[in-house]
Each structure stands twice: as C-alpha cells, then as structure tokens.
XYZ file of C-alpha atoms in Angstrom:
437
model
C 64.559 210.814 53.018
C 64.329 207.063 52.759
C 62.824 205.281 55.800
C 66.166 203.630 56.608
C 67.567 206.927 57.883
C 64.369 208.541 59.146
C 63.167 208.892 62.723
C 59.451 209.290 63.263
C 59.419 212.530 65.254
C 61.430 214.451 62.672
C 59.496 212.949 59.784
C 56.244 214.117 61.390
C 57.397 217.732 61.194
C 57.491 217.495 57.399
C 54.353 215.413 56.971
C 51.388 216.983 55.123
C 49.303 216.773 58.310
C 51.664 219.118 60.134
C 52.232 221.426 57.168
C 48.514 221.951 56.521
C 47.875 222.399 60.236
C 50.412 225.217 60.325
C 48.905 226.761 57.198
C 45.501 226.675 58.855
C 46.776 228.323 62.013
C 48.457 231.090 60.007
C 45.206 231.847 58.184
C 43.039 231.529 61.293
C 45.265 233.761 63.429
C 45.360 236.298 60.595
C 41.555 236.272 60.544
C 41.495 236.936 64.284
C 43.723 239.966 63.828
C 41.725 241.210 60.845
C 38.526 240.885 62.851
C 40.036 242.777 65.768
C 40.958 245.579 63.364
C 37.438 245.610 61.946
C 38.483 244.501 58.469
C 36.386 241.324 58.538
C 33.411 240.353 60.738
C 34.137 238.773 64.114
C 31.668 236.028 63.186
C 33.759 235.149 60.139
C 36.913 234.728 62.241
C 34.991 232.532 64.683
C 33.641 230.433 61.825
C 37.132 229.711 60.563
C 38.095 228.183 63.916
C 34.766 226.471 64.580
C 34.301 224.887 61.164
C 37.821 224.636 59.778
C 39.729 223.561 62.858
C 39.665 219.847 62.102
C 42.454 217.283 61.789
C 44.039 216.963 58.380
C 43.068 213.379 57.778
C 44.076 211.287 54.798
C 40.736 212.160 53.227
C 41.275 215.901 53.595
C 44.801 215.669 52.231
C 43.587 213.628 49.262
C 40.967 216.293 48.569
C 43.599 219.047 48.622
C 45.784 217.028 46.279
C 42.888 216.497 43.902
C 42.151 220.217 43.795
C 45.827 221.030 43.250
C 45.931 218.611 40.322
C 43.326 220.838 38.678
C 44.336 224.364 39.748
C 48.084 223.651 39.900
C 48.594 225.876 42.929
C 49.112 224.359 46.364
C 47.934 227.286 48.495
C 44.822 227.857 46.375
C 44.032 224.145 46.657
C 44.414 224.356 50.425
C 42.184 227.449 50.660
C 39.562 225.881 48.401
C 39.357 222.776 50.573
C 39.210 224.916 53.719
C 36.354 226.967 52.286
C 34.372 223.758 51.771
C 34.337 223.372 55.558
C 33.965 227.021 56.561
C 31.295 227.929 54.048
C 30.282 231.479 53.147
C 32.572 233.228 55.691
C 35.556 231.695 53.884
C 35.514 234.683 51.535
C 37.271 236.621 54.310
C 40.178 234.166 54.601
C 43.554 235.230 53.142
C 42.541 238.916 53.019
C 45.464 240.963 51.676
C 47.849 238.023 51.915
C 49.969 236.274 49.337
C 50.967 232.633 49.099
C 54.494 233.267 50.325
C 53.100 234.702 53.550
C 51.760 231.248 54.278
C 54.597 229.195 52.802
C 57.492 231.135 54.312
C 55.948 231.493 57.732
C 55.125 227.790 57.748
C 58.684 226.898 56.752
C 59.956 229.047 59.607
C 57.759 227.116 62.031
C 58.880 223.757 60.640
C 62.556 224.678 60.777
C 62.232 225.856 64.379
C 60.469 222.605 65.255
C 63.265 220.686 63.542
C 65.906 222.759 65.332
C 64.283 222.005 68.678
C 64.495 218.284 67.992
C 68.101 218.574 66.826
C 68.929 220.464 70.007
C 67.456 217.565 71.981
C 69.690 215.224 69.992
C 72.733 217.344 70.825
C 71.888 217.281 74.523
C 71.852 213.483 74.430
C 75.149 213.372 72.564
C 76.790 215.842 74.942
C 75.697 213.748 77.926
C 77.170 210.586 76.387
C 80.452 212.300 75.526
C 80.777 213.794 79.000
C 80.221 210.409 80.637
C 82.850 208.710 78.450
C 85.280 211.589 78.948
C 85.037 211.247 82.729
C 85.324 207.474 82.499
C 88.559 207.635 80.486
C 89.916 210.908 81.804
C 93.289 209.366 82.650
C 93.348 206.480 80.183
C 96.662 207.314 78.537
C 96.883 206.486 74.838
C 98.968 207.529 71.875
C 98.296 210.831 70.253
C 98.929 210.870 66.523
C 99.679 213.563 63.992
C 99.633 212.671 60.295
C 98.582 209.218 61.506
C 102.022 208.723 63.119
C 102.714 208.349 66.832
C 103.355 211.777 68.331
C 103.033 212.214 72.115
C 100.633 210.675 74.635
C 97.141 212.040 75.222
C 94.269 210.450 77.099
C 91.216 208.810 75.667
C 89.206 211.103 77.917
C 90.683 214.110 76.124
C 89.450 212.728 72.820
C 85.905 212.490 74.188
C 86.247 215.899 75.852
C 87.370 217.425 72.562
C 84.264 216.132 70.842
C 82.170 217.450 73.720
C 83.669 220.920 73.316
C 82.974 220.822 69.586
C 79.348 219.782 69.960
C 78.903 222.350 72.728
C 79.817 224.954 70.116
C 77.475 223.227 67.684
C 74.624 223.624 70.147
C 75.307 227.348 70.475
C 75.420 227.751 66.695
C 72.161 225.864 66.253
C 70.464 227.923 68.941
C 71.517 231.068 67.097
C 70.400 229.634 63.751
C 67.041 228.694 65.256
C 66.517 232.230 66.488
C 67.562 233.651 63.132
C 65.204 231.454 61.102
C 62.159 231.948 63.361
C 60.635 234.930 61.556
C 57.140 235.574 60.241
C 56.130 237.399 57.063
C 52.515 238.461 56.520
C 53.231 241.496 54.363
C 51.331 240.940 51.125
C 52.176 240.721 47.460
C 55.559 242.498 47.406
C 56.025 243.052 51.108
C 54.634 246.588 51.331
C 51.546 245.823 53.480
C 49.473 247.604 50.804
C 46.424 245.431 51.493
C 47.051 244.206 55.012
C 47.909 245.912 58.288
C 51.355 245.157 59.812
C 49.541 244.458 63.080
C 48.192 241.270 61.504
C 51.743 240.057 60.962
C 52.671 240.928 64.547
C 49.686 238.976 65.882
C 50.411 235.882 63.781
C 54.084 235.996 64.740
C 53.224 236.164 68.434
C 50.760 233.285 68.206
C 53.279 231.071 66.423
C 56.244 231.944 68.626
C 58.079 233.779 65.863
C 59.532 237.261 65.508
C 58.480 239.702 62.803
C 60.626 239.795 59.684
C 61.815 243.430 59.520
C 61.553 243.604 55.736
C 60.180 240.858 53.564
C 59.842 241.511 49.850
C 57.415 238.800 48.939
C 59.588 236.299 50.733
C 61.637 236.113 53.885
C 65.240 236.851 52.840
C 67.058 233.617 52.109
C 70.286 234.535 53.848
C 68.511 233.272 56.964
C 67.940 229.880 55.401
C 71.483 229.761 54.047
C 72.832 230.333 57.554
C 70.538 227.646 58.971
C 71.512 224.933 56.509
C 75.176 225.932 56.710
C 74.971 225.420 60.460
C 73.579 221.931 59.911
C 76.462 221.258 57.521
C 79.057 222.288 60.104
C 77.419 220.052 62.710
C 77.474 217.185 60.207
C 81.196 217.759 59.687
C 81.697 217.429 63.435
C 79.748 214.178 63.332
C 82.103 212.930 60.647
C 85.202 213.967 62.602
C 84.059 211.847 65.541
C 83.131 208.968 63.238
C 86.494 209.038 61.454
C 88.290 208.831 64.810
C 86.327 205.705 65.679
C 87.096 204.209 62.276
C 90.817 204.782 62.759
C 90.856 203.424 66.303
C 89.045 200.283 65.138
C 91.572 199.470 62.408
C 93.145 196.069 63.071
C 96.619 197.593 63.320
C 95.402 200.024 65.994
C 92.576 198.176 67.734
C 92.237 200.588 70.654
C 88.461 200.926 70.468
C 85.610 199.600 68.374
C 81.906 199.872 67.837
C 79.859 197.502 69.974
C 79.256 194.234 68.112
C 75.902 192.726 69.049
C 75.272 189.054 69.636
C 74.180 187.547 66.344
C 75.543 190.458 64.320
C 77.497 189.561 61.189
C 80.215 191.703 59.669
C 80.688 190.199 56.229
C 78.820 187.915 53.884
C 82.136 186.311 52.894
C 84.432 186.527 55.941
C 82.985 185.347 59.265
C 85.777 186.977 61.264
C 84.939 190.560 60.284
C 83.838 193.261 62.766
C 83.588 196.429 60.717
C 82.961 200.042 61.835
C 79.821 200.175 59.712
C 77.962 202.690 61.869
C 80.795 205.197 61.757
C 81.246 204.667 58.031
C 77.536 205.288 57.618
C 77.888 208.530 59.596
C 80.604 209.681 57.219
C 78.247 209.135 54.308
C 75.327 210.883 55.994
C 77.536 213.867 56.829
C 78.370 214.210 53.152
C 74.684 214.481 52.352
C 73.955 217.132 54.969
C 76.873 219.215 53.699
C 75.554 218.816 50.162
C 72.290 220.500 51.179
C 74.115 223.668 52.261
C 75.203 224.670 48.769
C 71.713 224.989 47.216
C 70.621 226.942 50.305
C 73.439 229.392 49.641
C 72.455 229.600 45.986
C 68.863 230.403 47.000
C 69.904 233.750 48.475
C 69.969 235.533 45.124
C 66.360 235.671 43.883
C 65.008 237.966 41.166
C 63.705 241.323 42.375
C 61.073 240.875 45.070
C 60.701 237.162 44.494
C 60.919 234.220 42.140
C 60.364 230.543 42.912
C 63.752 229.101 42.013
C 64.216 228.482 45.748
C 60.923 226.658 46.196
C 61.698 223.200 44.838
C 65.093 223.290 46.547
C 63.603 223.936 49.983
C 60.895 221.319 49.577
C 63.763 218.829 49.288
C 66.498 220.119 51.556
C 64.215 221.126 54.428
C 63.113 217.583 55.218
C 66.224 215.805 53.956
C 68.848 217.853 55.830
C 67.017 217.836 59.152
C 65.928 214.198 58.937
C 69.446 213.079 58.015
C 71.180 215.071 60.734
C 68.632 213.936 63.326
C 69.360 210.311 62.486
C 73.116 210.901 62.441
C 73.233 212.605 65.841
C 71.251 209.832 67.491
C 73.401 207.172 65.840
C 76.612 208.913 66.920
C 75.284 209.110 70.476
C 74.795 205.342 70.480
C 78.241 204.720 68.981
C 79.956 206.850 71.617
C 77.911 205.561 74.543
C 78.604 201.931 73.613
C 82.145 202.236 72.262
C 84.259 199.289 73.444
C 87.740 200.275 74.667
C 90.673 197.823 74.563
C 93.269 198.791 77.237
C 95.762 196.085 76.229
C 95.880 197.384 72.674
C 96.370 200.903 74.000
C 99.309 199.736 76.135
C 100.769 197.749 73.240
C 100.679 200.771 70.976
C 102.262 203.007 73.594
C 105.168 200.573 73.896
C 105.441 199.988 70.157
C 107.982 202.697 69.327
C 110.410 202.260 72.166
C 109.895 205.575 73.865
C 110.093 207.788 70.777
C 107.162 209.759 72.137
C 109.539 211.330 74.681
C 111.877 212.798 72.060
C 110.737 216.358 72.690
C 111.422 216.007 76.418
C 115.008 215.006 75.655
C 115.370 217.794 73.100
C 114.282 220.377 75.667
C 116.530 218.923 78.374
C 119.553 219.210 76.090
C 118.784 222.834 75.253
C 118.361 223.557 78.957
C 121.812 221.990 79.483
C 123.414 224.428 77.056
C 123.188 222.595 73.727
C 121.972 224.634 70.759
C 118.542 223.656 69.516
C 119.985 222.607 66.152
C 122.595 220.323 67.739
C 120.101 218.950 70.252
C 117.653 218.146 67.465
C 120.437 216.409 65.507
C 121.433 214.272 68.481
C 117.915 213.159 69.355
C 116.840 212.601 65.773
C 119.883 210.430 65.074
C 118.884 208.012 67.814
C 115.181 208.243 67.033
C 115.775 207.225 63.422
C 117.841 204.280 64.605
C 114.979 203.128 66.835
C 112.595 203.385 63.879
C 114.920 201.354 61.665
C 116.583 198.917 64.047
C 114.400 198.702 67.150
C 115.491 199.032 70.742
C 114.532 201.978 72.919
C 115.356 205.628 72.714
C 116.451 205.754 76.358
C 118.983 202.920 75.894
C 120.523 204.572 72.856
C 120.738 207.986 74.517
C 122.413 206.521 77.613
C 125.042 204.917 75.393
C 125.932 208.186 73.639
C 128.718 210.107 75.412
C 127.831 213.267 73.525
C 124.369 213.155 75.114
C 125.380 212.013 78.610
C 128.058 214.693 78.796
C 125.222 217.187 78.955
C 122.387 215.123 80.492
C 123.611 212.235 82.707
C 121.819 208.872 82.507
C 120.141 209.436 85.880
C 118.710 212.693 84.544
C 117.531 211.064 81.327
C 115.265 208.524 83.024
C 112.740 210.999 84.496
C 112.256 212.414 80.985
C 110.526 209.147 80.058
C 107.775 209.439 82.667
C 104.254 209.177 81.211
C 102.722 211.213 84.015
C 104.084 214.445 82.592
C 101.577 214.120 79.780
C 98.600 213.980 82.120
C 99.532 216.664 84.637
C 97.295 219.301 83.028
C 94.366 217.080 82.089
C 92.362 218.401 85.052
C 92.898 221.949 83.817
C 91.695 221.060 80.335
C 88.647 219.253 81.722
C 87.804 222.276 83.839
C 87.893 224.432 80.731
C 85.689 222.067 78.755
C 83.146 221.097 81.378
C 82.897 224.217 83.544
C 79.181 224.878 83.594
C 78.525 222.097 81.061
C-alpha cells in the first residue's frame, strides 16, 4: 500500500524484517524438534539459535536479495544467508521440509498478527460508537427509506445500529483468525515422508498456531478465502457508516458533519466548502478491500497438491487488504468520535413535511375505528399527497375532513401526532444491542 493509507504497526507485520524473523523461528523450532527426536545433533540445533538468531538488518536483507537475484528462489536465498552465519551445522536446517512449509506457516503467523491489530481497531471503533449512541440515545431525527422521510428514529439508534454491526464483525474476525492460524510442516506433498509429524506439532505450539489436519504441499486456501472475505464484509460495514455520514452532511440535510479543523480548506476554488472527504475516502478504501476478496476466492482451486498461482496474489493482497482495512477502521473511529451534530437542522427536517411521518398512526387508528384498511389508506393518502403538493399539515387536513372525524374525532387525532411514541422502545433496543457489550 502507498504510505498515505498505511499505519506503521500494520506495515511492520509485512516488512522483510518480520517475515525473515518468522522464517528463522520456523526453521529453528523445527531443528529443536528434530534434535529432540534424534534426527539431527543437539549441538546443531543449539548452533542455529546461537549463531543465526540475529536481527534482520538492512545488510542481511540486502544479502538475501542478492542471493535470490542469482538463485531465483526466495527460501533458498534465505537458507543460504542463514548458513553463512550458522556455519557447518547449517546442513541440518530444513531437514525434510519444503518451501511451502515455511511460506504458508509464516503467512499464517502474519495474518494472525494482522487480525490481532484489526481486532484492536474494532475495539476502539466499538467504544466510540457506544459513547455516541448513549450521547444521542433520545435525539429524535427523521428516519428515511429510499431517501424519503419515513418515520422518526433517534440518532442514537443510528450509532447503536453501527455498533451492533461491528460487534458482529468482531466475532467474524475472531473466527477467521482462529481458522487461518494453522501450521504446515509436512514436507514435499504433505505426506510427512521425510519429517515426523511431531516436528509440525512442536513448531505450531511454539508459534501459537494449530496443526493443519491435512496439508498437501500447501495449507488449503479455503481458509484464506474465508479470511479475506471477512475483511471484505467488514469493509462493507465501514462503507455503510461512511455513506450515512455523507448523506447527513448534504447541504439539504445538514444534520451532522465531519469535524472541520481550524485552517482546513474544503475546495481549491470555493472557499465556502466543507466536504465529507474522510467518509468519501472510506467508501473508496472499502472498494479496494472488497476487491481483494475475489482473488482469494480464486486461489482455492490449485492444481493437484500445489501450484504457485496463488503466490503472487497473496504477496499483494496480504499486506494491501490488512493495511487498508486497518487505516479505514481507525479513520472511521475518528469520524464517528468527532462527528458534529446539528440539532436545529434535525428539528427543521422533522417539521419539514407537516406531520406526514404520523400517517401510519392515523391509518391504524382508522382501522381500529372500523374502517377497512383499503379505505383508511385512501383517506390518509389523499391528505398526505395534498400536504406534499400544497403544504399545510396533515393534522389540519384530517381535522377538516368529516369522513375522517366521523370515525376518529379531532381530540383523538391529536395524540396520534406525539413524537414520544417513536422513542418508547428505544431502551429495549439499547438493552439488546449493549447487553454485555
């Protein structure tokens, strides 16, 4: 990913220093297990740790790259450079293993590290959403369907809805993390022909992974497909929240907007502009994370026990998807935590349609009074359309219609236009969303 959308902690997971460190630990832990089983000398396993356990500096990485330029094989280049430090005992490194044992197990470690950071991001976002939901629990605002005024909701319910969604996202990511955290040290085609399964179990334990039940030469890619698909779903939730902010910030709505910092400028041409640029950016980033899911799904079908059509894909989508989503979650947290709410605009919009939002209440009252649903709908819609076209209020028009007041007297119509009816179950909804959260 480009630096503009990259946070340092996530970038470090995909840096060569971390990757080669994980490769080293896989090989060194495997040597420990092989020594314990009597396959290689104990002294050789000790030498790997004592002589090879050094930071992967820029010089070491450059040396590995130089070797790879000649041998054109990244794992062989890594092992060759490691042997230059370990010396003669290096002949016992990588006994019975294949490159994918190192590459796939390393990728599992990196993806679990990335998942842990993303889970931290989600915790921060959930905290921000909960705080804003409580703050605006009873801030009544217009609910909209198809972009048109429907019935009142509260701003707190909007935040609570996002909280519920990202709570599900956290559970999905936790499951995806567990699913991806598997180790394969099973040899050339996964049969353990030249290495004992106990080596795999030892390496898995040391790295905090579980053992892959059956690896061919690779860990099955359905695991990776599920992981990246989970990131894509989370990104879609990010976009849903961002789109809501974008709509609320529209001039014609104006109910909430992104914080606009002192000295910030919204347009090179129009000094008056305050644009929802962060939320628009989140929409774009979400598109990218979703785009990385498709190649992960296509990686599932490899030839026989293994080919490398997945390799180049994962070298790209592993860093890019996790880096992008990490940035997006942190940005969304900031947007939500600092979102500026405009109560006067909310009140203006509630009053804009002259009480049309209570049409269902009147419809139900008429049916309760003995009017058929079809006739009740016709009566209410007739007056509602007049309010749309000519103005006035729905209550005034209903009171002036003898056909309506014959069934529901004017005094009985007025309580139907009480906003509080739309908030009477907010506490129940909040209890559902935040119980134990």
